[in-house]
mmCIF file of N, CA and C in Angstrom:
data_model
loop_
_atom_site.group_PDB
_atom_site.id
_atom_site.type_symbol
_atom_site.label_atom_id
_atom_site.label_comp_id
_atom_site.label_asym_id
_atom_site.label_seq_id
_atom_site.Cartn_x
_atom_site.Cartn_y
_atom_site.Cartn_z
ATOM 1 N N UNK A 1 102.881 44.007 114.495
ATOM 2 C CA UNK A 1 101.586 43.550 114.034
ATOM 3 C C UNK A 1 101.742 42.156 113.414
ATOM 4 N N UNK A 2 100.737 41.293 113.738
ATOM 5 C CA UNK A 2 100.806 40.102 112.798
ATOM 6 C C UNK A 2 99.705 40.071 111.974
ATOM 7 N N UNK A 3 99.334 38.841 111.220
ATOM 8 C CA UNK A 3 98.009 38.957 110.079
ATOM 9 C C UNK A 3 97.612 37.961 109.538
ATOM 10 N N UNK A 4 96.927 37.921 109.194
ATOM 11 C CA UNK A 4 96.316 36.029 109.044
ATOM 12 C C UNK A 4 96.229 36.466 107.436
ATOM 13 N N UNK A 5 95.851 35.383 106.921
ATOM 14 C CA UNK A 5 96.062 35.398 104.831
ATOM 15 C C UNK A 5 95.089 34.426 104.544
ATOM 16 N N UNK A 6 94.290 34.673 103.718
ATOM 17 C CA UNK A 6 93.771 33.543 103.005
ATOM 18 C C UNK A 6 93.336 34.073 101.479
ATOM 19 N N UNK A 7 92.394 32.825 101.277
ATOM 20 C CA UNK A 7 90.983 34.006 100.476
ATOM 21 C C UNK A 7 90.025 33.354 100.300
ATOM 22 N N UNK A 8 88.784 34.707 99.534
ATOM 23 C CA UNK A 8 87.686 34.077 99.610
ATOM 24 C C UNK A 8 87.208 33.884 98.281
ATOM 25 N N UNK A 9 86.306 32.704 98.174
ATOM 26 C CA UNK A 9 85.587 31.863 97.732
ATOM 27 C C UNK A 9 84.339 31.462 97.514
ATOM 28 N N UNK A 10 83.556 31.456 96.636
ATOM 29 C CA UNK A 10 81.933 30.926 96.888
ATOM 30 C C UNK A 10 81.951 29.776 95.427
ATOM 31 N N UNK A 11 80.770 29.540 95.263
ATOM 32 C CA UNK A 11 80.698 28.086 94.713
ATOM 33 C C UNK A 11 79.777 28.271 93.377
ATOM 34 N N UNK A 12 79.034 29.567 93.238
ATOM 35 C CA UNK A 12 78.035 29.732 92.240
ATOM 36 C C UNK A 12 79.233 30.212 91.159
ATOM 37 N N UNK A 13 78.187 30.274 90.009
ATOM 38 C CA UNK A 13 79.531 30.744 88.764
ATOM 39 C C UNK A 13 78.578 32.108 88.652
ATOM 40 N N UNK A 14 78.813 33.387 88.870
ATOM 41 C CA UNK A 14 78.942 34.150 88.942
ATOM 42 C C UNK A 14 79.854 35.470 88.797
ATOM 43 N N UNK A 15 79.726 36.216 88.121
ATOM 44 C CA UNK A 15 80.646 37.370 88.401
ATOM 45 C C UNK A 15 80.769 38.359 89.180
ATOM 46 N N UNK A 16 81.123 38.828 90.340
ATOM 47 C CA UNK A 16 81.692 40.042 91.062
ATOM 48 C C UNK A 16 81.732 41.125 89.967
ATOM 49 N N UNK A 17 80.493 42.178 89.956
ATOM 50 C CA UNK A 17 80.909 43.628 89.558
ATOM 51 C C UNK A 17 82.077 44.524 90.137
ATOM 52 N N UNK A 18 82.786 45.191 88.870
ATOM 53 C CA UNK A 18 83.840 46.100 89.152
ATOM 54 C C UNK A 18 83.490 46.547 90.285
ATOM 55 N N UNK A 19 83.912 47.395 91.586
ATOM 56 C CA UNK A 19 83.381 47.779 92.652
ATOM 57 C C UNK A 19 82.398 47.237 93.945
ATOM 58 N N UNK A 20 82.785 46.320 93.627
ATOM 59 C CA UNK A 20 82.487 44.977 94.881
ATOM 60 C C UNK A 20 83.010 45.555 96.212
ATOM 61 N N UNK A 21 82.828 45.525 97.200
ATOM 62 C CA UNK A 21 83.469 45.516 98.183
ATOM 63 C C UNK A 21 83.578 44.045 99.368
ATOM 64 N N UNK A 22 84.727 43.802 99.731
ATOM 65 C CA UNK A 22 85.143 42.490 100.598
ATOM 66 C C UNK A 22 85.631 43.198 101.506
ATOM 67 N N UNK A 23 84.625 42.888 102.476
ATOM 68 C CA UNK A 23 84.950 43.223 104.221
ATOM 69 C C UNK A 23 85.281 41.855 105.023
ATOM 70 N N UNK A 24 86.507 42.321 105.116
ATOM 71 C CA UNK A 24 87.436 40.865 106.182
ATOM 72 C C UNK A 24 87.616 41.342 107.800
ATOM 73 N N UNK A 25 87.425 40.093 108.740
ATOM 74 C CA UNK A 25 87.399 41.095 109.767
ATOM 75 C C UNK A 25 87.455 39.976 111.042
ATOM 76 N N UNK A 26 88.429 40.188 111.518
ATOM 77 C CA UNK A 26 88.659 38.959 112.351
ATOM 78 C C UNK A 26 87.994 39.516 114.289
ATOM 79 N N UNK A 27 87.259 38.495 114.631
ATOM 80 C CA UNK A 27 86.100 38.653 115.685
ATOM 81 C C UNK A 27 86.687 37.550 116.999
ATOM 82 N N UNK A 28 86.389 38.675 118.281
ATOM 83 C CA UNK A 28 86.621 37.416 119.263
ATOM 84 C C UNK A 28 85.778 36.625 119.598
ATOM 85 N N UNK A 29 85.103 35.443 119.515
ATOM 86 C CA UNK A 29 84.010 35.142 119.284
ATOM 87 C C UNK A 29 83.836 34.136 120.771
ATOM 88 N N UNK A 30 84.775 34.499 121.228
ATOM 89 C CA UNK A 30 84.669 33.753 123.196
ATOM 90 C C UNK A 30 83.306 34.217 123.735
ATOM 91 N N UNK A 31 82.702 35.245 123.571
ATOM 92 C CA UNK A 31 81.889 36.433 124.446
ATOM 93 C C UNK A 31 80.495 35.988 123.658
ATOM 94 N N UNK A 32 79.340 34.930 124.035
ATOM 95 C CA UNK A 32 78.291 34.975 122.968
ATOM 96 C C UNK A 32 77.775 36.846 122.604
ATOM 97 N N UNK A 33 77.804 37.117 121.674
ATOM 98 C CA UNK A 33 77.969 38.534 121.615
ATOM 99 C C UNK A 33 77.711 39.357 120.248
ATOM 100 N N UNK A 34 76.391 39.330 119.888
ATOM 101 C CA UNK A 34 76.477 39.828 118.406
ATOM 102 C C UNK A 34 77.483 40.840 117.688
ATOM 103 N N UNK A 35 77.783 42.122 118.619
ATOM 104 C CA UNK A 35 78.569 42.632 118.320
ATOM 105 C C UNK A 35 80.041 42.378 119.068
ATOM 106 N N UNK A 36 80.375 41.444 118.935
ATOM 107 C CA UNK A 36 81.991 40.798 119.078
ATOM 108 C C UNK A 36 82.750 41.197 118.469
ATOM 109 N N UNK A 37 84.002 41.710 119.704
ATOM 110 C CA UNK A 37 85.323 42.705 119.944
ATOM 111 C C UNK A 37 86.032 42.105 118.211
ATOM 112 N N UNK A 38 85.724 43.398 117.174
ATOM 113 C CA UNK A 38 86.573 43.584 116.400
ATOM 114 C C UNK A 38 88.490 43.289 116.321
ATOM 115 N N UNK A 39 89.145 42.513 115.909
ATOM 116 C CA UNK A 39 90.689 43.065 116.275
ATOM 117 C C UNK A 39 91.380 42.832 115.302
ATOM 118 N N UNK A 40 90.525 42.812 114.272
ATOM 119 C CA UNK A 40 91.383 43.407 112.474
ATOM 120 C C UNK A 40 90.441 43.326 111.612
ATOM 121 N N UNK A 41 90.527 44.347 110.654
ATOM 122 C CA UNK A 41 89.860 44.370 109.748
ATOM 123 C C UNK A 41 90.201 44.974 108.036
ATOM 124 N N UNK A 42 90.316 44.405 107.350
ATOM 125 C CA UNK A 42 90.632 44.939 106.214
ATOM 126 C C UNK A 42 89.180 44.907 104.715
ATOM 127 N N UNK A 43 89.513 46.001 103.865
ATOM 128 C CA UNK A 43 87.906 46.433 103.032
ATOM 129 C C UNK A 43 88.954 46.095 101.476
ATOM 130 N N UNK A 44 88.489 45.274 101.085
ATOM 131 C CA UNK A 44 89.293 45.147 99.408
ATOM 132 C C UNK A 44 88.242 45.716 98.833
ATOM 133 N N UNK A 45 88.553 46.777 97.036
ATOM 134 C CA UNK A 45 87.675 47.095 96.755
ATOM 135 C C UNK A 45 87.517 46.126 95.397
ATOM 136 N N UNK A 46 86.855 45.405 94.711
ATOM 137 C CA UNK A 46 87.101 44.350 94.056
ATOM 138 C C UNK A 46 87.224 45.539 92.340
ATOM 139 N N UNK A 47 87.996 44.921 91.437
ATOM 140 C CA UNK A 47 88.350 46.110 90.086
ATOM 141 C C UNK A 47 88.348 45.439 89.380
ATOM 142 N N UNK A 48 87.000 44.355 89.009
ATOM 143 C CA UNK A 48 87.427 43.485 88.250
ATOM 144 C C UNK A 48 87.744 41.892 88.551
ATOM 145 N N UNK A 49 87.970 42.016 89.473
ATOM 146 C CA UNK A 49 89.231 40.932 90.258
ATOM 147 C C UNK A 49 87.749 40.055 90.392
ATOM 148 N N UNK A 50 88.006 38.426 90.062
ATOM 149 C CA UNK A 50 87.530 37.332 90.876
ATOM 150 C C UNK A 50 87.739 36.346 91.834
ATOM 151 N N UNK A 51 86.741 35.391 92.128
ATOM 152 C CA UNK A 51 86.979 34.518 93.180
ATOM 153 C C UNK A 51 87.993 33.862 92.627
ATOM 154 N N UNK A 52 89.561 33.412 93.570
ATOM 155 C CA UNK A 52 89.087 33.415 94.889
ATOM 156 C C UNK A 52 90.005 34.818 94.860
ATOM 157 N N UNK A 53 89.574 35.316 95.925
ATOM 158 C CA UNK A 53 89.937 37.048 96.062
ATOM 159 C C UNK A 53 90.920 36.670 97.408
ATOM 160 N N UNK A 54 92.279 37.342 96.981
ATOM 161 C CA UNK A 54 92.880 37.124 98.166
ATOM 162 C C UNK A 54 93.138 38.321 99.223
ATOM 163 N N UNK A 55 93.283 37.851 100.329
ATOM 164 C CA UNK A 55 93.227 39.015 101.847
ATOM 165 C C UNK A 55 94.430 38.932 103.027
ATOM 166 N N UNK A 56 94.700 40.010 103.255
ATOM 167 C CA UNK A 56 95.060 39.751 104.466
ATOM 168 C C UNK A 56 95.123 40.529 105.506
ATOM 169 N N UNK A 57 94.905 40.396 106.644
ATOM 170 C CA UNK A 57 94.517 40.992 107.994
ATOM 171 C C UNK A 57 95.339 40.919 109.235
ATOM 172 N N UNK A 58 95.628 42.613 109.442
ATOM 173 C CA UNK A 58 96.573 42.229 110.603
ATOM 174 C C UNK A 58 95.743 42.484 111.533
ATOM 175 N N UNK A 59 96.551 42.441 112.558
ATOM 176 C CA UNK A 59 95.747 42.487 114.137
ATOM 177 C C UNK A 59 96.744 42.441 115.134
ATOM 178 N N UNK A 60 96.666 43.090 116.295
ATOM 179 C CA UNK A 60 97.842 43.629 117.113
ATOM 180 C C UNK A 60 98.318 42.156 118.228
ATOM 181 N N UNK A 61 98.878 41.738 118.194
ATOM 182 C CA UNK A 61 98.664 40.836 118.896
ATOM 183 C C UNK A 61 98.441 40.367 120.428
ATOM 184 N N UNK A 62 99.104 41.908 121.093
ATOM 185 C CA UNK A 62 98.492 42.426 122.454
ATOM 186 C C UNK A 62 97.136 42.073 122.775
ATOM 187 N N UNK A 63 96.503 42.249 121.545
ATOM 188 C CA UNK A 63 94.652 42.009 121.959
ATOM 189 C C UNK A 63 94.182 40.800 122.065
ATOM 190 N N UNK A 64 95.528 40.287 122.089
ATOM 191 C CA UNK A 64 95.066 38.345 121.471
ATOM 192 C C UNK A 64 94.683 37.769 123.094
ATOM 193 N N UNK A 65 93.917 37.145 123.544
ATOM 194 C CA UNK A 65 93.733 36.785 124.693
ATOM 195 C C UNK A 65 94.020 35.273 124.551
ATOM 196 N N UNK A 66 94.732 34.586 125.219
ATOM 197 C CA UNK A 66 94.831 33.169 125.199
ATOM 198 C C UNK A 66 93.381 32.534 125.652
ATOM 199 N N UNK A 67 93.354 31.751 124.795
ATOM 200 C CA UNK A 67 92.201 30.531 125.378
ATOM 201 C C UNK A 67 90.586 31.343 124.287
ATOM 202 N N UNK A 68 90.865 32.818 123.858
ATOM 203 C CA UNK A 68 89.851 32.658 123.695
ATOM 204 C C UNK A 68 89.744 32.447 122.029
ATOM 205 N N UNK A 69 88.634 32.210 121.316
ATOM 206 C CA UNK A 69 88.376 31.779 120.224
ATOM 207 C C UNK A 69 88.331 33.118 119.284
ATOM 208 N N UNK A 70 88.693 33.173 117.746
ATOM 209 C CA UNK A 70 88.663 33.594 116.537
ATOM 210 C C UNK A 70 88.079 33.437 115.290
ATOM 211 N N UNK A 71 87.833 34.173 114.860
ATOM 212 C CA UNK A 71 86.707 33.412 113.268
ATOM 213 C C UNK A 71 87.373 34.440 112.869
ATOM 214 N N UNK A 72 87.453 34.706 111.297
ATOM 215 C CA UNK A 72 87.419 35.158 110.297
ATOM 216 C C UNK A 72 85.987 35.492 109.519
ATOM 217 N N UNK A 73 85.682 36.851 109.549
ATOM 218 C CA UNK A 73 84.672 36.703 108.796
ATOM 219 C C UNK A 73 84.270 37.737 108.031
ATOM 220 N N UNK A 74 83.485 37.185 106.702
ATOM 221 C CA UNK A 74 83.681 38.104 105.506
ATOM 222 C C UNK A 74 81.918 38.493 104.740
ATOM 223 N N UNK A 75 82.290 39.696 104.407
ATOM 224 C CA UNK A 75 80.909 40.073 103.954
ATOM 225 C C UNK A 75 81.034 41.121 102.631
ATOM 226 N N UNK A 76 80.603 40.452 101.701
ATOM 227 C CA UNK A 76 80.852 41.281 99.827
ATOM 228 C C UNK A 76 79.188 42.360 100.132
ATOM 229 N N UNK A 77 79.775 43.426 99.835
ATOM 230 C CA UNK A 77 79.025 44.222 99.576
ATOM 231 C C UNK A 77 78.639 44.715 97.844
ATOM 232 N N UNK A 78 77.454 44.692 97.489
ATOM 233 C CA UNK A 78 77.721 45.035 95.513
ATOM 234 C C UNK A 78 76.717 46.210 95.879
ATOM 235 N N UNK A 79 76.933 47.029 95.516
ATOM 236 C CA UNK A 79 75.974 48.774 95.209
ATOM 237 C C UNK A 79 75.395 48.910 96.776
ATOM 238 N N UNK A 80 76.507 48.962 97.913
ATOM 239 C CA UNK A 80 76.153 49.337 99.208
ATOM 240 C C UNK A 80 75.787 48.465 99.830
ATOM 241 N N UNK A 81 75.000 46.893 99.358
ATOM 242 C CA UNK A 81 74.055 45.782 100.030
ATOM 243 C C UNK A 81 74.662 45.029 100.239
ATOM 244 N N UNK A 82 74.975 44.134 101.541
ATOM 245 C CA UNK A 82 75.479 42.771 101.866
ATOM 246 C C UNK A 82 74.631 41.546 101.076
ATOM 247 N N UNK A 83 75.315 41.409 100.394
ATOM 248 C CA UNK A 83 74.778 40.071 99.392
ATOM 249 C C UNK A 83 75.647 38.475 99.553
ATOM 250 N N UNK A 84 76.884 38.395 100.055
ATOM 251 C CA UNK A 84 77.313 37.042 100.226
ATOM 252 C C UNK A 84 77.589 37.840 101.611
ATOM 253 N N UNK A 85 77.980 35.825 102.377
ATOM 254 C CA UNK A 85 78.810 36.102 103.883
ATOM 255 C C UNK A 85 78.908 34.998 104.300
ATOM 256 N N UNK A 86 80.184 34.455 105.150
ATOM 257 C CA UNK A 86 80.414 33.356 104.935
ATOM 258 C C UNK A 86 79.078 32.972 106.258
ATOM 259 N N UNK A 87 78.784 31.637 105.826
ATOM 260 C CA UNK A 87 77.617 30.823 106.753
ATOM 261 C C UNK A 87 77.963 29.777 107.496
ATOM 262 N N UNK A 88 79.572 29.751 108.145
ATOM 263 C CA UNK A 88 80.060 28.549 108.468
ATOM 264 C C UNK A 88 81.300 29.422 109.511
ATOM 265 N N UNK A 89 81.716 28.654 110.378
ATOM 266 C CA UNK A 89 82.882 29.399 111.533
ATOM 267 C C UNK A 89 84.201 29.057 110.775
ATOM 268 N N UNK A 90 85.243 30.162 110.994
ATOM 269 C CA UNK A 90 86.387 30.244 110.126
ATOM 270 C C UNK A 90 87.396 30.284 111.153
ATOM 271 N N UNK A 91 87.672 29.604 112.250
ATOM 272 C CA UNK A 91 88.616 30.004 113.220
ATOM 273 C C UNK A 91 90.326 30.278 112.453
ATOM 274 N N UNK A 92 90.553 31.232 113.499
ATOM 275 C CA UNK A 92 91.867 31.662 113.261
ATOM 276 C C UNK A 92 92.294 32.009 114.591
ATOM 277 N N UNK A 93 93.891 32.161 114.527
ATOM 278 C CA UNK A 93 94.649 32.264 115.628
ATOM 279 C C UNK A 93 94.462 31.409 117.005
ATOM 280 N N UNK A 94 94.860 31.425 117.362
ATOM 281 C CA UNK A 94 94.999 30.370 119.054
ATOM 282 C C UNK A 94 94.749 29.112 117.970
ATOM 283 N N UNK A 95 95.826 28.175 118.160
ATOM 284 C CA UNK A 95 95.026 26.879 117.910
ATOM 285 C C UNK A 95 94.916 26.575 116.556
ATOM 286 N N UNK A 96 94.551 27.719 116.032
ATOM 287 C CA UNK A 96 93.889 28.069 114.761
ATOM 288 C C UNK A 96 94.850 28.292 113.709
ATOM 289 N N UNK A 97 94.450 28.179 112.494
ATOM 290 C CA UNK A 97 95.861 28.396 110.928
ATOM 291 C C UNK A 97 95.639 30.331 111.058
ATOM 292 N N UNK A 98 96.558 30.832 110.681
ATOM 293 C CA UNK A 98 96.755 32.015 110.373
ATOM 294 C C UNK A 98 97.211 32.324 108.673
ATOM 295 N N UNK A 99 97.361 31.246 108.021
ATOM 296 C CA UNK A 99 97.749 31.105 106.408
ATOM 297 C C UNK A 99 96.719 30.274 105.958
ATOM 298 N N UNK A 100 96.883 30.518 104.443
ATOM 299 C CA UNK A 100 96.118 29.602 103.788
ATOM 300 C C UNK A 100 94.379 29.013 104.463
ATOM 301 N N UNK A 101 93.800 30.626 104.868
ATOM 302 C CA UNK A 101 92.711 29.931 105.430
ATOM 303 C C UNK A 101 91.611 30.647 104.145
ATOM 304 N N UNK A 102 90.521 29.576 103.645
ATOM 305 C CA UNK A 102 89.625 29.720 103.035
ATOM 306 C C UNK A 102 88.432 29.926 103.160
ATOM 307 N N UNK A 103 87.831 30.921 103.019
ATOM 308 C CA UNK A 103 86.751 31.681 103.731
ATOM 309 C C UNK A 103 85.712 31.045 102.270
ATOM 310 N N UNK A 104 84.722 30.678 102.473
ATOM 311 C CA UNK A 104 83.420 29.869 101.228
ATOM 312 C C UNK A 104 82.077 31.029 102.187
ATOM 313 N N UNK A 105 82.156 32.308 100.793
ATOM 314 C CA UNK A 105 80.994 32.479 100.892
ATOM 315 C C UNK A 105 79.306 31.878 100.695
ATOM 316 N N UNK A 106 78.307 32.424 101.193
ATOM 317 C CA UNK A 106 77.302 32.618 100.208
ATOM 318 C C UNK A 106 75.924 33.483 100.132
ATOM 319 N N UNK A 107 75.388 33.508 99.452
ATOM 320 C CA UNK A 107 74.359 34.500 99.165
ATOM 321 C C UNK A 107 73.847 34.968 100.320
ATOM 322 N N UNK A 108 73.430 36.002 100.713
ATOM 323 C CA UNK A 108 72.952 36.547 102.375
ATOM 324 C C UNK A 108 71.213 36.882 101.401
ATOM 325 N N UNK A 109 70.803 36.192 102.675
ATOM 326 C CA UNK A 109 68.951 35.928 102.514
ATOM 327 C C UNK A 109 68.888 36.898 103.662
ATOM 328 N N UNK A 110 69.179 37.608 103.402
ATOM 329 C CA UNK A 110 68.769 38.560 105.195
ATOM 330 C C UNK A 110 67.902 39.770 104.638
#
């Protein structure tokens, strides 16, 4: 297995409630495709812990298809509700950093 590392980040001064949840989850994003082929995913449960919250995600690398594209992408859940997510493309793998990548949430208007 390999795994990409970073963490995440947003810009408001805010606090993360005990029991936050950070859903990391790396997407093949070649396929225009709302629901685009999952091929890692990891759930931090936040205990306190603040930005920047660090992660890391493996993923098999068999599934890795050359040529095609990767994002990283993250979504904080507080009392069940998606409330941040990042609003910007986070590529990873092919091409792409697999360390030190910084995911900048923000507030989900959805």
């Amino acid at each position: 297995m390999a795994e990409i590392a970073g963490s995440v980040v947003y810009r408001h001064r805010i606090a993360l409630p005990p029991g936050s949840i950070v859903e990391v989850s790396i997407t093949d994003a070649s396929v225009p495709d709302p629901a685009a082929a999952i091929v890692g995913q990891t759930e931090i449960v936040t205990r306190g812990q603040q930005v920047p919250l660090p992660f890391r995600v493996q993923y098999d690398e068999a599934a890795i298809a050359p040529g095609h594209r990767y994002l990283a992408k993250v979504r904080v859940l507080i009392e069940g509700r998606v409330r941040w997510i990042n609003d910007t493309a986070n590529p990873v793998i092919n091409d792409a950093p697999t360390e030190g990548i910084v995911v900048v949430v923000a507030p989900f208007r959805g």
